[in-house]
CSV table of C-alpha atoms in Angstrom, one decimal:
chain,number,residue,atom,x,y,z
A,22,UNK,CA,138.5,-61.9,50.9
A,23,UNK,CA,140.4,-58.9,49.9
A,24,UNK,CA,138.3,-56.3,48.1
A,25,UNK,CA,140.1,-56.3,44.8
A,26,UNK,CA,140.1,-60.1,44.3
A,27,UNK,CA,136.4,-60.3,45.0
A,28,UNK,CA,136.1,-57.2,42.5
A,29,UNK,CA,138.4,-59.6,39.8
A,30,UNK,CA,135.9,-62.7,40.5
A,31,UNK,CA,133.2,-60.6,40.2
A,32,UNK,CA,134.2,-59.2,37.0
A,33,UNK,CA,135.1,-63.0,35.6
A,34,UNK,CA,131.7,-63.8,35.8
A,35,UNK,CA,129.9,-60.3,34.6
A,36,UNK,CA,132.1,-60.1,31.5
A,37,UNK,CA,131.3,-63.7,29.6
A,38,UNK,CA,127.6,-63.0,30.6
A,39,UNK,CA,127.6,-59.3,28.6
A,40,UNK,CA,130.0,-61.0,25.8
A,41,UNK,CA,127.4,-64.0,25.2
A,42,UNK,CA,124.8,-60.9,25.2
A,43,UNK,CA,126.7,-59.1,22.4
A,44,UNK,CA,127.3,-62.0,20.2
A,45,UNK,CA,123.1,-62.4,19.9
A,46,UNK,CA,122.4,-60.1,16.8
A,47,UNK,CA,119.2,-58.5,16.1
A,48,UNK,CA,117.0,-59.0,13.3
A,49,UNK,CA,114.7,-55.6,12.3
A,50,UNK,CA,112.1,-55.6,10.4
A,51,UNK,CA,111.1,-52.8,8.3
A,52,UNK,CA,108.0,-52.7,6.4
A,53,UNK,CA,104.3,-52.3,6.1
A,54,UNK,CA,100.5,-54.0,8.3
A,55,UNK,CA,101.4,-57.9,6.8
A,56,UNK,CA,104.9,-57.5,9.1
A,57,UNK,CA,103.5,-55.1,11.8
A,58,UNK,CA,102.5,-55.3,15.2
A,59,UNK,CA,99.1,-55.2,15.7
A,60,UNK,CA,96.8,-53.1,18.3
A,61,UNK,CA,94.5,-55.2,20.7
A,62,UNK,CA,91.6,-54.0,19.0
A,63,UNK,CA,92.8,-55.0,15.7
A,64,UNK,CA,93.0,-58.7,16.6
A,65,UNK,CA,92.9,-61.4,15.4
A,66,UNK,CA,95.1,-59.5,13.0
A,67,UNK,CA,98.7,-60.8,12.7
A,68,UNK,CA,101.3,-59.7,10.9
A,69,UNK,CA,103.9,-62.6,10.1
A,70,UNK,CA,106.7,-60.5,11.8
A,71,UNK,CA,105.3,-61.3,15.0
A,72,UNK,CA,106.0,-64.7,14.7
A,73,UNK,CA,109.4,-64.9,13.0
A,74,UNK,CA,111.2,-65.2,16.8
A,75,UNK,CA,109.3,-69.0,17.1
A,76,UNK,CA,111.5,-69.8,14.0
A,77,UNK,CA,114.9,-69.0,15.7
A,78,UNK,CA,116.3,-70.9,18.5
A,79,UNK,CA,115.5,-69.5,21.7
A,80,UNK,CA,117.8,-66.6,22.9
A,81,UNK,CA,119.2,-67.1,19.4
A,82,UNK,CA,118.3,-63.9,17.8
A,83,UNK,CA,116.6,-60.7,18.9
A,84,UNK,CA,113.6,-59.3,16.8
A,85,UNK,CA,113.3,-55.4,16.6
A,86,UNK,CA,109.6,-55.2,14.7
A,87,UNK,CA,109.5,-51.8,13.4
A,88,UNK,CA,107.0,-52.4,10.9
A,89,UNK,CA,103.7,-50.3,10.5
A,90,UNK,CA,100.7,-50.2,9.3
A,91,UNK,CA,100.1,-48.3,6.2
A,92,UNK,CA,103.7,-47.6,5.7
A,93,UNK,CA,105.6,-47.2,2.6
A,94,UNK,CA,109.1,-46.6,1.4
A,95,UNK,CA,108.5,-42.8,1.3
A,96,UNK,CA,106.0,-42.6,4.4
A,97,UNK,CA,108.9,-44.7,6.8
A,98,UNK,CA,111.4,-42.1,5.5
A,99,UNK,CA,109.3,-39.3,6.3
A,100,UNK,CA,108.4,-40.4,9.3
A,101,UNK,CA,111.8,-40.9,10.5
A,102,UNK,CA,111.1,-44.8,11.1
A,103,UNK,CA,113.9,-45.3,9.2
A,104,UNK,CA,116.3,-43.0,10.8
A,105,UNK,CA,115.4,-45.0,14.2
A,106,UNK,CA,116.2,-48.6,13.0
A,107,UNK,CA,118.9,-47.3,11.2
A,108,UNK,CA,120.1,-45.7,14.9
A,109,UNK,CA,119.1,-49.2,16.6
A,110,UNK,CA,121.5,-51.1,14.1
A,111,UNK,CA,124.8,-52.3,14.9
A,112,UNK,CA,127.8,-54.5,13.1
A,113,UNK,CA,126.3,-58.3,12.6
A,114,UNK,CA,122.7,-56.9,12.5
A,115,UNK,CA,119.9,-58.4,9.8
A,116,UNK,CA,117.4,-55.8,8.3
A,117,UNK,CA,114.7,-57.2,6.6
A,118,UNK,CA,113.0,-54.8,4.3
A,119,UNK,CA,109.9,-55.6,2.8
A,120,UNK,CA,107.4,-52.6,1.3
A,121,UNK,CA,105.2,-52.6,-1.6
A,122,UNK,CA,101.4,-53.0,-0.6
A,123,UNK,CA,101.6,-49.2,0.3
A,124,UNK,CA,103.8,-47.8,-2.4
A,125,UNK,CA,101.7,-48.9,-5.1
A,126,UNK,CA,98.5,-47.1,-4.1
A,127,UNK,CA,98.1,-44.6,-6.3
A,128,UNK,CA,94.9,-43.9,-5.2
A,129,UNK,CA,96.2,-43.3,-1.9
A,130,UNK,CA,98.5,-40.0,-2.0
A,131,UNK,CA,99.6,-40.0,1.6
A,132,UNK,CA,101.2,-43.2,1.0
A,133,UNK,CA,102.0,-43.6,-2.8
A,134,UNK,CA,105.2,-44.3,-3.8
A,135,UNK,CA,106.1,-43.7,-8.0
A,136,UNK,CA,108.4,-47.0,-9.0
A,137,UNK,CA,111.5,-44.9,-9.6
A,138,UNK,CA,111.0,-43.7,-6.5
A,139,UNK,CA,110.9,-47.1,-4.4
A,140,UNK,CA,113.6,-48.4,-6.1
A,141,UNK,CA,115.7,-45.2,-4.7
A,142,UNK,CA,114.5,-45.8,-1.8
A,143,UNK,CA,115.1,-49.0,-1.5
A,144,UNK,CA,118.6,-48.8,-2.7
A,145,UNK,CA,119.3,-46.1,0.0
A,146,UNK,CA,117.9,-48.7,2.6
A,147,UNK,CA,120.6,-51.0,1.6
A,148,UNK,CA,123.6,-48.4,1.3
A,149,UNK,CA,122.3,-47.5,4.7
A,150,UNK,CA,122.2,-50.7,6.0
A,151,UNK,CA,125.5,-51.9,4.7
A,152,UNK,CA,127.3,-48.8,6.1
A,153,UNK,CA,126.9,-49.9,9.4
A,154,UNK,CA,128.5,-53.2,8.5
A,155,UNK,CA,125.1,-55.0,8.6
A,156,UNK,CA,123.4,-57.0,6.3
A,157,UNK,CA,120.2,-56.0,4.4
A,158,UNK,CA,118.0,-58.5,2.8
A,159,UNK,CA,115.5,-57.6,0.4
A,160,UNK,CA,111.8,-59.2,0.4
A,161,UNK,CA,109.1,-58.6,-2.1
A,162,UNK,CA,105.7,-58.3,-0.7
A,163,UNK,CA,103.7,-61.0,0.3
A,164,UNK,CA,100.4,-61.7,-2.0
A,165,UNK,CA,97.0,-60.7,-1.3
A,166,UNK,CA,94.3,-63.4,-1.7
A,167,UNK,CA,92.8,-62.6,-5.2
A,168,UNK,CA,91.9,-65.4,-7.5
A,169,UNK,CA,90.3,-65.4,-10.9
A,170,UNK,CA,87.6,-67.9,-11.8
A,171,UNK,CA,89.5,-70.5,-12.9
A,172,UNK,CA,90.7,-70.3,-9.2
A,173,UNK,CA,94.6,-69.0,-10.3
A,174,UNK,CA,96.0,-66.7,-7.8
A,175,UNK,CA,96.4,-63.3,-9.4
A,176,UNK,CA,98.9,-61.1,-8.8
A,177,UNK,CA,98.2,-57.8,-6.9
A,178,UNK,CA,100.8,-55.6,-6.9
A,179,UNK,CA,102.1,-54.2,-10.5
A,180,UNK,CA,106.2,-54.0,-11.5
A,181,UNK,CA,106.9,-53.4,-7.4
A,182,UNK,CA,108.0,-57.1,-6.9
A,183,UNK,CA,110.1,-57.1,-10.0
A,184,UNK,CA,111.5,-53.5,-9.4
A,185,UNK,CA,112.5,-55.3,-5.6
A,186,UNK,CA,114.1,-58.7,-7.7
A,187,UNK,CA,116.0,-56.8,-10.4
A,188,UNK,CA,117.9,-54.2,-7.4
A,189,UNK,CA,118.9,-57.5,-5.5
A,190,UNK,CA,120.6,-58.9,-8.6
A,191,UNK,CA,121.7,-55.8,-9.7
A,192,UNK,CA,123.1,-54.7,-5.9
A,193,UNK,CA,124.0,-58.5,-4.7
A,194,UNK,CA,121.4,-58.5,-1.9
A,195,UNK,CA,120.0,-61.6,-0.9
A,196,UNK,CA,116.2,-62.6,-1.5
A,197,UNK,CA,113.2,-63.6,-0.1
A,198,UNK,CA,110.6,-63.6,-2.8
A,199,UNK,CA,107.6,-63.7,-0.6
A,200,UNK,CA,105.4,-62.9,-3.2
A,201,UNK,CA,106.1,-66.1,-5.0
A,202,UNK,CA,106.5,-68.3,-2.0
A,203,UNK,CA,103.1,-66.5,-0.3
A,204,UNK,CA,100.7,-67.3,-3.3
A,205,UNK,CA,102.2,-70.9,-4.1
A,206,UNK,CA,100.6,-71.3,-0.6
A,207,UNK,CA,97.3,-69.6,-1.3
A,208,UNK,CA,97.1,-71.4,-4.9
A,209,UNK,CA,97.9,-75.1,-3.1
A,210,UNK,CA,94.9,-73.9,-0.6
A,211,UNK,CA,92.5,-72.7,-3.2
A,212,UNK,CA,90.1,-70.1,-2.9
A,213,UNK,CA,88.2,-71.0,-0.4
A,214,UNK,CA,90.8,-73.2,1.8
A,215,UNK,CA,93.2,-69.7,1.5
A,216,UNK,CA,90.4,-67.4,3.7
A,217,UNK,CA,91.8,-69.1,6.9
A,218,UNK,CA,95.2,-67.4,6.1
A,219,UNK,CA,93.3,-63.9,6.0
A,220,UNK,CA,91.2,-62.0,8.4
A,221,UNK,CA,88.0,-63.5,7.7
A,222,UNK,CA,85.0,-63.3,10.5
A,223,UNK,CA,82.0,-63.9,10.6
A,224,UNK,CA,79.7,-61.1,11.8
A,225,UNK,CA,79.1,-61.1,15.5
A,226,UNK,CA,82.0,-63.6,16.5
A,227,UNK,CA,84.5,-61.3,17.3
A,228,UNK,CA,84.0,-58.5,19.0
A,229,UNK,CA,86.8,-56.0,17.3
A,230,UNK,CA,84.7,-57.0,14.2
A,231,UNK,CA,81.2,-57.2,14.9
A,232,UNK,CA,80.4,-57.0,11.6
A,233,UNK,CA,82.6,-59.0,10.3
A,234,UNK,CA,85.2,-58.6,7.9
A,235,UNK,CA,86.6,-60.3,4.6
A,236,UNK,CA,89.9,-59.0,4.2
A,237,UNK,CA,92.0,-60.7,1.5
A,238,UNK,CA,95.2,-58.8,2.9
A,239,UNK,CA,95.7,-58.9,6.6
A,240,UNK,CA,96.6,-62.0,8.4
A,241,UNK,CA,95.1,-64.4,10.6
A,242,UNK,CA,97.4,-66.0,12.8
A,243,UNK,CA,97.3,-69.4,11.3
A,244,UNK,CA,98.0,-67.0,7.9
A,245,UNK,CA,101.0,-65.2,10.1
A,246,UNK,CA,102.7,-68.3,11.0
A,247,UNK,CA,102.2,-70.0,7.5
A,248,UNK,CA,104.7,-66.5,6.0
A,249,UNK,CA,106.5,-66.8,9.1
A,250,UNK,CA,107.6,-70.1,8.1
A,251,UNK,CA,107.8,-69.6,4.7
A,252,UNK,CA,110.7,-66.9,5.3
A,253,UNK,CA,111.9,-69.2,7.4
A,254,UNK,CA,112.3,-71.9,4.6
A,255,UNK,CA,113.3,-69.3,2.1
A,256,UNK,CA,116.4,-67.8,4.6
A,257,UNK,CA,117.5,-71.4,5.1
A,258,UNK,CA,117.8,-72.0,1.5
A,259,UNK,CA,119.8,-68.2,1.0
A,260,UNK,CA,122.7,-69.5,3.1
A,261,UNK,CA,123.0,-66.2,4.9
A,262,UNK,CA,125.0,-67.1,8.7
A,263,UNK,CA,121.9,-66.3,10.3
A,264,UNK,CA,120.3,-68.8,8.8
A,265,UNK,CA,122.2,-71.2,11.3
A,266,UNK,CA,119.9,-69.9,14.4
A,267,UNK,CA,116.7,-71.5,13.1
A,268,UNK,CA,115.2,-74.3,14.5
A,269,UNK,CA,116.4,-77.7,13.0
A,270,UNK,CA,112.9,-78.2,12.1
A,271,UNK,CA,113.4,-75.0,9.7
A,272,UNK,CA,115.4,-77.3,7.4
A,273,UNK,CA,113.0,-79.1,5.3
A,274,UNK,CA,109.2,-79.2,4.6
């Protein structure tokens, strides 16, 4: 076979396989420890992000986890964490943007954010995102598991989760309300029912924690895939395009 013809085949078959490639668009995640990736020796510690790809199709959708621990608007800045997605993203690309745990420590300095200032910052983040022809989607942060003693879910986390709903209606940006969605779960569960969700051990049976821990803030997995599929539910409902790669069982409860 001439050289040039088997070159021409050659390229028919290469080019749909890089094309298909291209038309999968990537979903990053920017935001704090409930989204992040999590060391071996922080298991069983989950952060929902990890499990958002099970929601999608397979080969649908690729999920760039940029989330940290500990992060806030202002440290993922500084840190040039945002610079990096921001490099990663292309035209068609999803960034999911959800910080608040962090930004409202004030008793932590190092990550403290003041509200005026994470509203900035999260109005840059969209700019940003939107300048490279991609689409940001705002989330407000998921709830810790605090109760009072009537057993009502209280919430945790000051103006932050309003500051993040009054920018998406004021910048038409889609929603997730996480925070809402997160402690209708733990309320439905109840006090005691909701530890599951969280990274509660008992001392001696794990040996990352031999101790134990009772931590009303960081995921199990059972509590990871619970938010996972809450966003899931909740990005169905917001009629984004992406919304199309989910699994059909993503439709309806």
């Amino acid at each position: 076979m001439p050289r040039t013809l088997l070159s021409l085949l050659l390229a028919l078959v290469v080019l749909p396989a890089f094309a298909s490639d291209a038309a999968v668009p990537t979903i990053h995640l920017a935001g704090d420890s409930t989204m992040a990736e999590k060391l071996p020796e922080k298991r069983p510690e989950t952060g929902w992000g990890e499990l958002l790809a099970a929601r999608f199709r397979d080969g649908s959708v690729r999920i760039d986890n940029r989330a940290k621990n500990g992060r806030s608007t202002r440290t993922f800045i500084e840190e040039g964490r945002w610079r990096d997605l921001l490099d990663a993203t292309v035209p068609g690309d999803v960034v999911l943007i959800q910080f608040g745990h962090n930004d409202q420590s004030i008793e932590k300095p190092d990550r403290y954010t003041p509200p005026a200032d994470y509203v900035r910052n999260l109005q840059r983040f969209v700019a940003d995102v939107r300048a490279k022809d991609a689409t940001p989607v705002l989330l407000t942060p998921v709830a810790r598991r605090r109760f009072d003693e009537a057993g009502h879910v209280l919430p945790s986390h000051g103006e932050y989760p309003d500051l993040v709903r009054a920018l998406a209606a004021r910048e038409n940006v889609v929603l997730i309300d996480m925070e809402r969605r997160s402690s209708a779960v733990l309320q439905e569960r109840g006090a005691e029912g909701s530890k599951a969700l969280f990274l509660w051990i008992a001392a001696g049976a794990n040996s990352n924690y031999p101790k134990g821990a009772e931590d009303n803030t960081h995921f199990s997995p059972l509590g990871a895939a619970r938010m996972a599929r809450e966003f899931a539910f909740a990005l169905r409902e917001s009629g984004l395009p992406i919304a199309a790669r989910l699994r059909e069982a993503e439709g309806a409860r």
